[in-house]
Structures are given as C-alpha cells and as structure tokens.
Coordinates of C-alpha atoms in Angstrom, one line a residue:
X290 CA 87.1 79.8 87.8
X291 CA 89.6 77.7 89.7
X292 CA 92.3 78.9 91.6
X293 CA 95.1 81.5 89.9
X294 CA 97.9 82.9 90.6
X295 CA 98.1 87.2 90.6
X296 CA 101.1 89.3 90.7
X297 CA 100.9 92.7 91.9
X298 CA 102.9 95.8 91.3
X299 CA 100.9 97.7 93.6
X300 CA 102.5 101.3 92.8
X301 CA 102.0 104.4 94.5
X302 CA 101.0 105.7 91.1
X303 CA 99.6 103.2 89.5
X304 CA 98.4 99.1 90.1
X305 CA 99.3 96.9 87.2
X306 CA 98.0 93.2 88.2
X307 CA 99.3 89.8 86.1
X308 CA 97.6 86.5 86.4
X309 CA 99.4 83.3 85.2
X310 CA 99.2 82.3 81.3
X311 CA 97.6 85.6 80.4
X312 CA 100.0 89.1 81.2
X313 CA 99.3 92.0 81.7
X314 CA 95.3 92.4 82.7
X315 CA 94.7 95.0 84.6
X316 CA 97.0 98.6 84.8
X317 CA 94.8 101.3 86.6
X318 CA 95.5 104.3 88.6
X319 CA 96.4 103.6 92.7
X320 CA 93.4 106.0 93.6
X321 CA 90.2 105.4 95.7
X322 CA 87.4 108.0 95.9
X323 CA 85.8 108.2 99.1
X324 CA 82.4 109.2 100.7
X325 CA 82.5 111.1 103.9
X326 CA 78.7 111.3 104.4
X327 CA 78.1 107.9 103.2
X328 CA 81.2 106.1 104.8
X329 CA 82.0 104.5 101.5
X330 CA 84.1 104.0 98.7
X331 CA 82.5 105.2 95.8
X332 CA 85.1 104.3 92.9
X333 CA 88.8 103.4 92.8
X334 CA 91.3 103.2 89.6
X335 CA 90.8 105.2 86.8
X336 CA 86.9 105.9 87.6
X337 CA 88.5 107.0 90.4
X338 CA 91.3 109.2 89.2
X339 CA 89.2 111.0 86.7
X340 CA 87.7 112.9 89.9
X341 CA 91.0 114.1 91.3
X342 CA 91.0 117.9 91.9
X343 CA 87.2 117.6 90.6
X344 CA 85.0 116.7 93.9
X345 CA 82.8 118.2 96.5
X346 CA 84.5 118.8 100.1
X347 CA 82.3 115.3 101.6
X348 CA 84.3 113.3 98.6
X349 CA 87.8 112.8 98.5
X350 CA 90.0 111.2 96.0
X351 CA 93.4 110.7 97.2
X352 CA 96.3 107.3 96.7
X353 CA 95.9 105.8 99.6
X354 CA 99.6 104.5 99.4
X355 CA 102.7 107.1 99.8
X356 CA 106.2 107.2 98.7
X357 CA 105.7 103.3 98.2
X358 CA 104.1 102.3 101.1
X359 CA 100.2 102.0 102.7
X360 CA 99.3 105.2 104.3
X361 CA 95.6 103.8 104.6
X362 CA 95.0 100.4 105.3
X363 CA 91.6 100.7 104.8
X364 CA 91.7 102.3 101.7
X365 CA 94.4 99.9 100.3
X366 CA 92.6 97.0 101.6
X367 CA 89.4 98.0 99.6
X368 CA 91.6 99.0 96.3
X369 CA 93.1 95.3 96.3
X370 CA 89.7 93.9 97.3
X371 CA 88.2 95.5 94.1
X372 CA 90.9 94.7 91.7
X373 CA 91.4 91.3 92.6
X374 CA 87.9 90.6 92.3
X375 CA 87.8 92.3 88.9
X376 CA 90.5 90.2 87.3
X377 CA 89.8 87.2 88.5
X378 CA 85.8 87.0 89.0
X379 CA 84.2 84.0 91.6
X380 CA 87.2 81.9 92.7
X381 CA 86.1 78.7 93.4
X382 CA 89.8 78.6 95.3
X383 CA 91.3 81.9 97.0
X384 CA 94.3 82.7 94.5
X385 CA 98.1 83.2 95.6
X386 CA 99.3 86.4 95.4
X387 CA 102.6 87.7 95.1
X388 CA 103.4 91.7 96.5
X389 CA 106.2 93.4 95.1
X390 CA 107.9 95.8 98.1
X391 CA 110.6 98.4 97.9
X392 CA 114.0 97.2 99.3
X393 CA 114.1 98.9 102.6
X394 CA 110.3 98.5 103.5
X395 CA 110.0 97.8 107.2
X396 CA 108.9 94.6 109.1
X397 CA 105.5 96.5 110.0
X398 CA 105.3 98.0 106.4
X399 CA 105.1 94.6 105.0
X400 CA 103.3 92.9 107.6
X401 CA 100.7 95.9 106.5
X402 CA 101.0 94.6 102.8
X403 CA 100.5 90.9 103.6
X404 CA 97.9 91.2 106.2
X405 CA 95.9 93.6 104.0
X406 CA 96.3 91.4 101.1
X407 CA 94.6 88.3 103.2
X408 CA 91.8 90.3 104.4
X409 CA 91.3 91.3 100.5
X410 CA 91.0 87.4 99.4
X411 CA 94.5 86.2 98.8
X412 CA 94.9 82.3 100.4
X413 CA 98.9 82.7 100.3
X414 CA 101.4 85.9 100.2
X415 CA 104.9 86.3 98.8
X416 CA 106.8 89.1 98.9
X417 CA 109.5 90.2 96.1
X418 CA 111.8 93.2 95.8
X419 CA 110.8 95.9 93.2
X420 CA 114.4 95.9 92.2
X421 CA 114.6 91.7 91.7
X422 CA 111.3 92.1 90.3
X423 CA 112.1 94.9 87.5
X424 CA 115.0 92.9 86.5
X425 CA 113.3 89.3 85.7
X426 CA 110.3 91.5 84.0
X427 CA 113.3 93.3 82.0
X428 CA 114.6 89.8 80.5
X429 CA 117.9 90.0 82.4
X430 CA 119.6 87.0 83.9
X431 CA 120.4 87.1 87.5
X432 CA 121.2 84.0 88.2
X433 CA 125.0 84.2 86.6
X434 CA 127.8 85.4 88.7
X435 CA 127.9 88.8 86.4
X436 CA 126.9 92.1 88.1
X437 CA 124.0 94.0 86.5
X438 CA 122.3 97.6 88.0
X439 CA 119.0 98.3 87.7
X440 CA 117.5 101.9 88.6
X441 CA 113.9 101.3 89.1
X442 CA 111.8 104.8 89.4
X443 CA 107.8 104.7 90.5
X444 CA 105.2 106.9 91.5
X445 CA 106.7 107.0 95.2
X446 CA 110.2 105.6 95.2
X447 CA 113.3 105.1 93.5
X448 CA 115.1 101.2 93.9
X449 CA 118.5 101.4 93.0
X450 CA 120.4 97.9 93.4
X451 CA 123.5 95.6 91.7
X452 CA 122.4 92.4 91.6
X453 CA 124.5 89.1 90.9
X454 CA 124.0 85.4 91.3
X455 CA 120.5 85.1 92.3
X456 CA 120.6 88.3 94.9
X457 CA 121.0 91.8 95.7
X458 CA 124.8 93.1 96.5
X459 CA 124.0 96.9 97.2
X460 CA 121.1 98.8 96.9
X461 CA 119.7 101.7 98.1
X462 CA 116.2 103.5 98.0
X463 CA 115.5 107.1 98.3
X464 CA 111.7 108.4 98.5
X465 CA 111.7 110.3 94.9
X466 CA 109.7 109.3 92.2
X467 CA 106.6 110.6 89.9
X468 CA 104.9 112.1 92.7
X469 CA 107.5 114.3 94.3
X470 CA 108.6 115.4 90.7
X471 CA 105.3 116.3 90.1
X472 CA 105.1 118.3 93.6
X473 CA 108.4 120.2 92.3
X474 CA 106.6 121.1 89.0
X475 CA 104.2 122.5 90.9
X476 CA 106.0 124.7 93.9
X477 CA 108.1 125.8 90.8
X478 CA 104.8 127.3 88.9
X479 CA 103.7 129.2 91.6
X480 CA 107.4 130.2 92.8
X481 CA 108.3 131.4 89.2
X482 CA 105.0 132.2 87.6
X483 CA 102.4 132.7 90.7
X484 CA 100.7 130.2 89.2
X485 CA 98.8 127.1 90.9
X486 CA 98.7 124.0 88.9
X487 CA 96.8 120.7 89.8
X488 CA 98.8 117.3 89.9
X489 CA 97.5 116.2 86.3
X490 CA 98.8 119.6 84.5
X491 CA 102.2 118.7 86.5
X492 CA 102.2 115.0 84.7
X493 CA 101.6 116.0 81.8
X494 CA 104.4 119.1 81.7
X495 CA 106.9 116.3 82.7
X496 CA 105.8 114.0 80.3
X497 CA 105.4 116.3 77.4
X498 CA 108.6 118.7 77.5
X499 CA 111.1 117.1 80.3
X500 CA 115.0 117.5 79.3
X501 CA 116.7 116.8 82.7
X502 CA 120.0 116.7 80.3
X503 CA 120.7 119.4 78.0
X504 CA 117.2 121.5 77.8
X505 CA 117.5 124.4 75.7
X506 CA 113.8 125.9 75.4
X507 CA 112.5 124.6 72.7
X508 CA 109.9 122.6 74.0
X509 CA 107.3 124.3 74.5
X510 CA 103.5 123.9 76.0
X511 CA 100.8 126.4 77.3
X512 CA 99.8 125.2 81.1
X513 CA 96.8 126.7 82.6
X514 CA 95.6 127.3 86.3
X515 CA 95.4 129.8 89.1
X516 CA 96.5 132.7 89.2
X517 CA 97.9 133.5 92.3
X518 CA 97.5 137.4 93.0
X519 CA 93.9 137.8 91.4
X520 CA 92.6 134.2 92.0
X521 CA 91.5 133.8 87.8
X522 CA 92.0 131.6 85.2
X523 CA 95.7 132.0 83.8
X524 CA 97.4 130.7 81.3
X525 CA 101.4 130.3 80.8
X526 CA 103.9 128.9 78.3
X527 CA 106.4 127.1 79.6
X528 CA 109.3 125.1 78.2
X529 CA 111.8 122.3 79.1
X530 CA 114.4 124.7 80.6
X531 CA 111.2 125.5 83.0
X532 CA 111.0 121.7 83.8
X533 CA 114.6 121.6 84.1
X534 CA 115.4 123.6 86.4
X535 CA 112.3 122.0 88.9
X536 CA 113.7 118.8 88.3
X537 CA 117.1 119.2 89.5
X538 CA 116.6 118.8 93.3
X539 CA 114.7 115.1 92.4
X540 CA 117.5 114.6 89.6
X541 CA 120.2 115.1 91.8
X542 CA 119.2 112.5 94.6
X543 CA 118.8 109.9 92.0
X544 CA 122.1 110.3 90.9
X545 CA 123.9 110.9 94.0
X546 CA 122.0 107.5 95.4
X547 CA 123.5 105.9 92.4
X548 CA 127.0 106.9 93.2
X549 CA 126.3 105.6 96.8
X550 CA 125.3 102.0 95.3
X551 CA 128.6 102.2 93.3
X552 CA 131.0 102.6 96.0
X553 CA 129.3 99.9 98.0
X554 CA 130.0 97.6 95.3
X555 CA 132.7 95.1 94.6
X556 CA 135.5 96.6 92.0
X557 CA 134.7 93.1 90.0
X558 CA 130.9 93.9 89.7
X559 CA 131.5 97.5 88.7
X560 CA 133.7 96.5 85.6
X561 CA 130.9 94.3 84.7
X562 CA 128.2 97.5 85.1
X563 CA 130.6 99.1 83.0
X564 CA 130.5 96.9 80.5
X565 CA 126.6 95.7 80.5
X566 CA 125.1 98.9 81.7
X567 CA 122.8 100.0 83.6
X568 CA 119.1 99.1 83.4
X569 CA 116.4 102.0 83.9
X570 CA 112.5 100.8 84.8
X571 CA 109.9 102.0 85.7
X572 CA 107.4 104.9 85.0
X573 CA 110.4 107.6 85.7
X574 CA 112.6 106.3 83.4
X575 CA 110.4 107.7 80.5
X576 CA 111.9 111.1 81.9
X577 CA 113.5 112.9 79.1
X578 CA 117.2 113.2 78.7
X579 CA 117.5 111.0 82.1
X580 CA 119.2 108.3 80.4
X581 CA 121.7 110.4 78.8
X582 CA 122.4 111.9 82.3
X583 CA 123.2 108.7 83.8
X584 CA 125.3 107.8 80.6
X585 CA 127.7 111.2 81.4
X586 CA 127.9 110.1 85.1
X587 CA 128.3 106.9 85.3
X588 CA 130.4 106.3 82.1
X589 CA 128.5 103.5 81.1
X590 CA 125.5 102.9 78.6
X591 CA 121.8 103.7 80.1
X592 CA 119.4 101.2 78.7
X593 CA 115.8 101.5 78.7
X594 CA 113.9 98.6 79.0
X595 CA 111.1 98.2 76.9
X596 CA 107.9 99.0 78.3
X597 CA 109.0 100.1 81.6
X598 CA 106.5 101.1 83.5
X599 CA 105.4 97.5 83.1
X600 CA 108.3 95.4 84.2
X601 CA 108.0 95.3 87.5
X602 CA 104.5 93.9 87.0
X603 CA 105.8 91.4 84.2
X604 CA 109.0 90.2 86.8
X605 CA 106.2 89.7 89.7
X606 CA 104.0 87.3 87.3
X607 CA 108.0 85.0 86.1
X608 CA 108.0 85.3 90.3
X609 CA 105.9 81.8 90.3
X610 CA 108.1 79.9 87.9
X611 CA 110.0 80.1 91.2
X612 CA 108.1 78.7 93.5
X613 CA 110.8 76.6 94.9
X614 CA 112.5 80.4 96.1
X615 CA 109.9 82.4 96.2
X616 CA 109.0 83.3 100.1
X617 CA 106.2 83.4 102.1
X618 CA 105.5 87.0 102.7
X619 CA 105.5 86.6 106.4
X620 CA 109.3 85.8 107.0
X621 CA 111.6 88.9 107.0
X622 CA 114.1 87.9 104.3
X623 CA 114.9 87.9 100.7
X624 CA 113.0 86.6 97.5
X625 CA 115.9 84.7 96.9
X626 CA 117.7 81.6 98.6
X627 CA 121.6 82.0 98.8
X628 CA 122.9 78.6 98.0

C-alpha cells in the first residue's frame, strides 16, 4: 500500500479513524488494557473495553485520554500505533495524519497530540478544531458570511462555537461530556439507592431511558450492582425521572456555556442562529429530550445531525480537500486562514 491519508477523531470515548476514498473504517472504543507484571499492552479498542470492570489487580483497562486530552502518552502513543497500523497495513510511505483537538487545548496538549502521533508512524501532522471539524462532517457551509452554532458533545468535552466565513467567532469548551454524565449516573445510584453501578450499566441507563426535558417515569429499566450496606447482588428499577434528576448538574453547564457563546456573539450572527439553528454532534447529542431543551432556551430549532457520533470523524477526513488551509500541527493557530 502506498501512502494515505488518515483522519482521526481520537475521542476520549471512542476512536473513529477515516482514510481518503473510503469513510469511515475503523470506530473502536479509546481503551488500552495493560499488563503490570508483563510491562505490556495486552489489547486496546473494543478487545480492550470488553475487560473494563472485569480484570485481575496486575491488568488494568483504563482510557488513557481524559476530558479530551492525553493523560498517558504512552498509552495513547501505543493506542494510535495499533490503529494506524490496523487500517492502513505496510505503508510503503508513512501516511499524513490529521488530529482533531478541542478548542482550548493548550500549546503542550497539542504538542503531546502531534509528537505522539509521529512516534506512532504519521510522516506529517495537522491539527483541526472538533468544532470546525463537526461542522464540515455535518454538511454545513462555513465558508459564507452566515453565522451557524454547533454544540459538539464527546466522551470528555463539550465544543460549543458560532462559526462564519471560514472561522470560529466565539466558542467556548467546558469539560462535560459521556464520561462525567456517566460518573453522575453513578454517585446518584449509590446516593439514592445504595447501590454501586459500573461505568457500562451507567451508559446504558443514559442511553436507554434519558429525558433531560420533560421526564415523567415512564421509562423504565431494572439496573443491577452492589449493594452498598450488605455487599450483594442488587437489583433496582429505575426510570427517566431517576436519570433526570443526575443529569441536571451536566445539563445545566451545557446550557449555561451556550448562553456564554451567545452573548459573545455579534447581534448579526445571532439572528442568523435564530433563523438556521443550532447544530448538535457528537455522541451526547443522542441524549434524550436534550434537543428539545436547547429548542425552549435558545428559541431557536435544535437540529441533529445525522449520525453524530460520526461527524467529527467524517469533517476530519473533507479536512484534506483543504490542503491549501489546512495547518501543520506544529504552529499554534487555527485550521483556517483569514483572508
């Protein structure tokens, strides 16, 4: 195989890798399983999510990336190592990669990304905001003078940003995504029902009987875990005003990081959000009754994008039909050129 070009939305949940002319062709869990005695890594993606909550002390299987950035280089670097090796098999040429990044990563947080990327096989690195990114993979047009908001919501983070004419206005970032909703699942079974969950039960709750707008108990499921006092097996039904009322901590700060982006945005580009919407990505926007919630606050329609746990991934892959803009990941600025 000759050289390619691979996108990567490398998530704090998940890693969905693109490579040029064919998608989508890799979407596996961000988790590597780990071999104290040994010194090794043992599995990473979905082998290595399947042994979550399931290992011996000497083996741990953790996401070596937090709230959207690396919190193990080492791990990280041997999770891109193994994927881009996967999807693209012997490379006669090292492949360009492009990174997408949260929009208020640090110089040393993407240094980390781009170095790490190199030592895993890439020849060149770009960088490209999540927000940018999960518009282009949306089909939106950015490069018309015509503001557009996008609320992108991941494993780790949440990228809320108005872009217009090729570039962000205002945006803002605030460290709640999957992840932390998950956590608040969980404090809120053992607060309420002195029951200890494990991450995957949390997931699936959220997924199954969410209503973060107007819940009214009749979603139901049965959760089992823990039981706190005796230390057995216990199983509880819970239902959506359960999940509800977790959620609203996480809900909140979503919305109130919304409002911030509004009021740091030009009167002109909010009557145009008013009028086109505003665009929800990512794996959190699946979050029941969340669209209808930003509707009521922001008086203007919530679309969800098709597919969006996907669309930052798909926007990083359109990334190299700009290869004129697109930036070496090295230099601290934006994906795109102001002209």
């Amino acid at each position: 195989m000759t050289s390619v070009d691979i996108g990567i939305d490398l998530g704090t949940a998940n890693i969905i890798i693109t490579i040029g002319g064919k998608g989508i062709v890799l979407n596996e869990p961000s988790v590597v399983a780990y071999d104290k005695k040994k010194r090794q890594v043992i599995a990473v993606g979905e082998e290595a999510y399947k042994m979550l909550g399931r290992t011996p002390g000497y083996i741990t299987a953790a996401h070596p990336l937090r709230e959207g950035v690396i919190s193990d280089n080492y791990m990280t670097e041997i999770m891109i190592r193994e994927f881009i090796r996967k999807v693209s098999g012997n490379m006669l040429i090292k492949p360009r990669v492009a990174l997408c990044v949260p929009s208020f990563v640090t110089d040393v947080e993407r240094r980390a990304l781009v170095e790490t990327a190199m030592v895993a096989g890439a020849r060149k690195v770009y960088l490209i905001e999540e927000p940018v990114a999960a518009l282009l993979g949306a089909g939106i047009d950015i490069t018309k003078p015509n503001g557009v908001m996008v609320v992108d919501i991941g494993g780790g983070t949440t990228d809320i940003a108005v872009a217009s004419f090729n570039g962000i206005v205002s945006s803002a970032s605030v460290k709640v995504g999957g992840n932390r909703m998950d956590a608040a699942i969980i404090k809120h079974m053992n607060s309420k029902y002195k029951l200890i969950i494990g991450e995957k039960t949390a997931e699936a709750a959220k997924k199954q009987v969410a209503n973060v707008y107007d819940p009214d108990g009749t979603a139901i499921m049965t959760v089992k875990g823990r039981g706190v006092i005796r230390g057995l097996p216990v199983s509880v039904e819970i239902n959506d005003m359960d999940i509800h009322e977790a959620l609203t901590g996480c809900v909140d700060e979503i919305v109130t990081a919304i409002r911030g982006v509004l009021e740091k945005t030009p009167p002109e580009l909010v009557g145009d959000i008013h009028t086109n919407g505003v665009v929800l990505t990512g794996g959190g926007a699946l979050l029941g009754g969340l669209d209808r919630l930003i509707t009521s606050f922001v008086g203007a329609p919530c679309i969800t994008a098709s597919k969006p746990s996907e669309c930052v991934a798909r926007g990083v892959g359109i990334a190299f039909k700009h290869t004129g803009e697109l930036l070496d990941g090295f230099e601290r600025i934006s994906f795109y050129k102001y002209k």
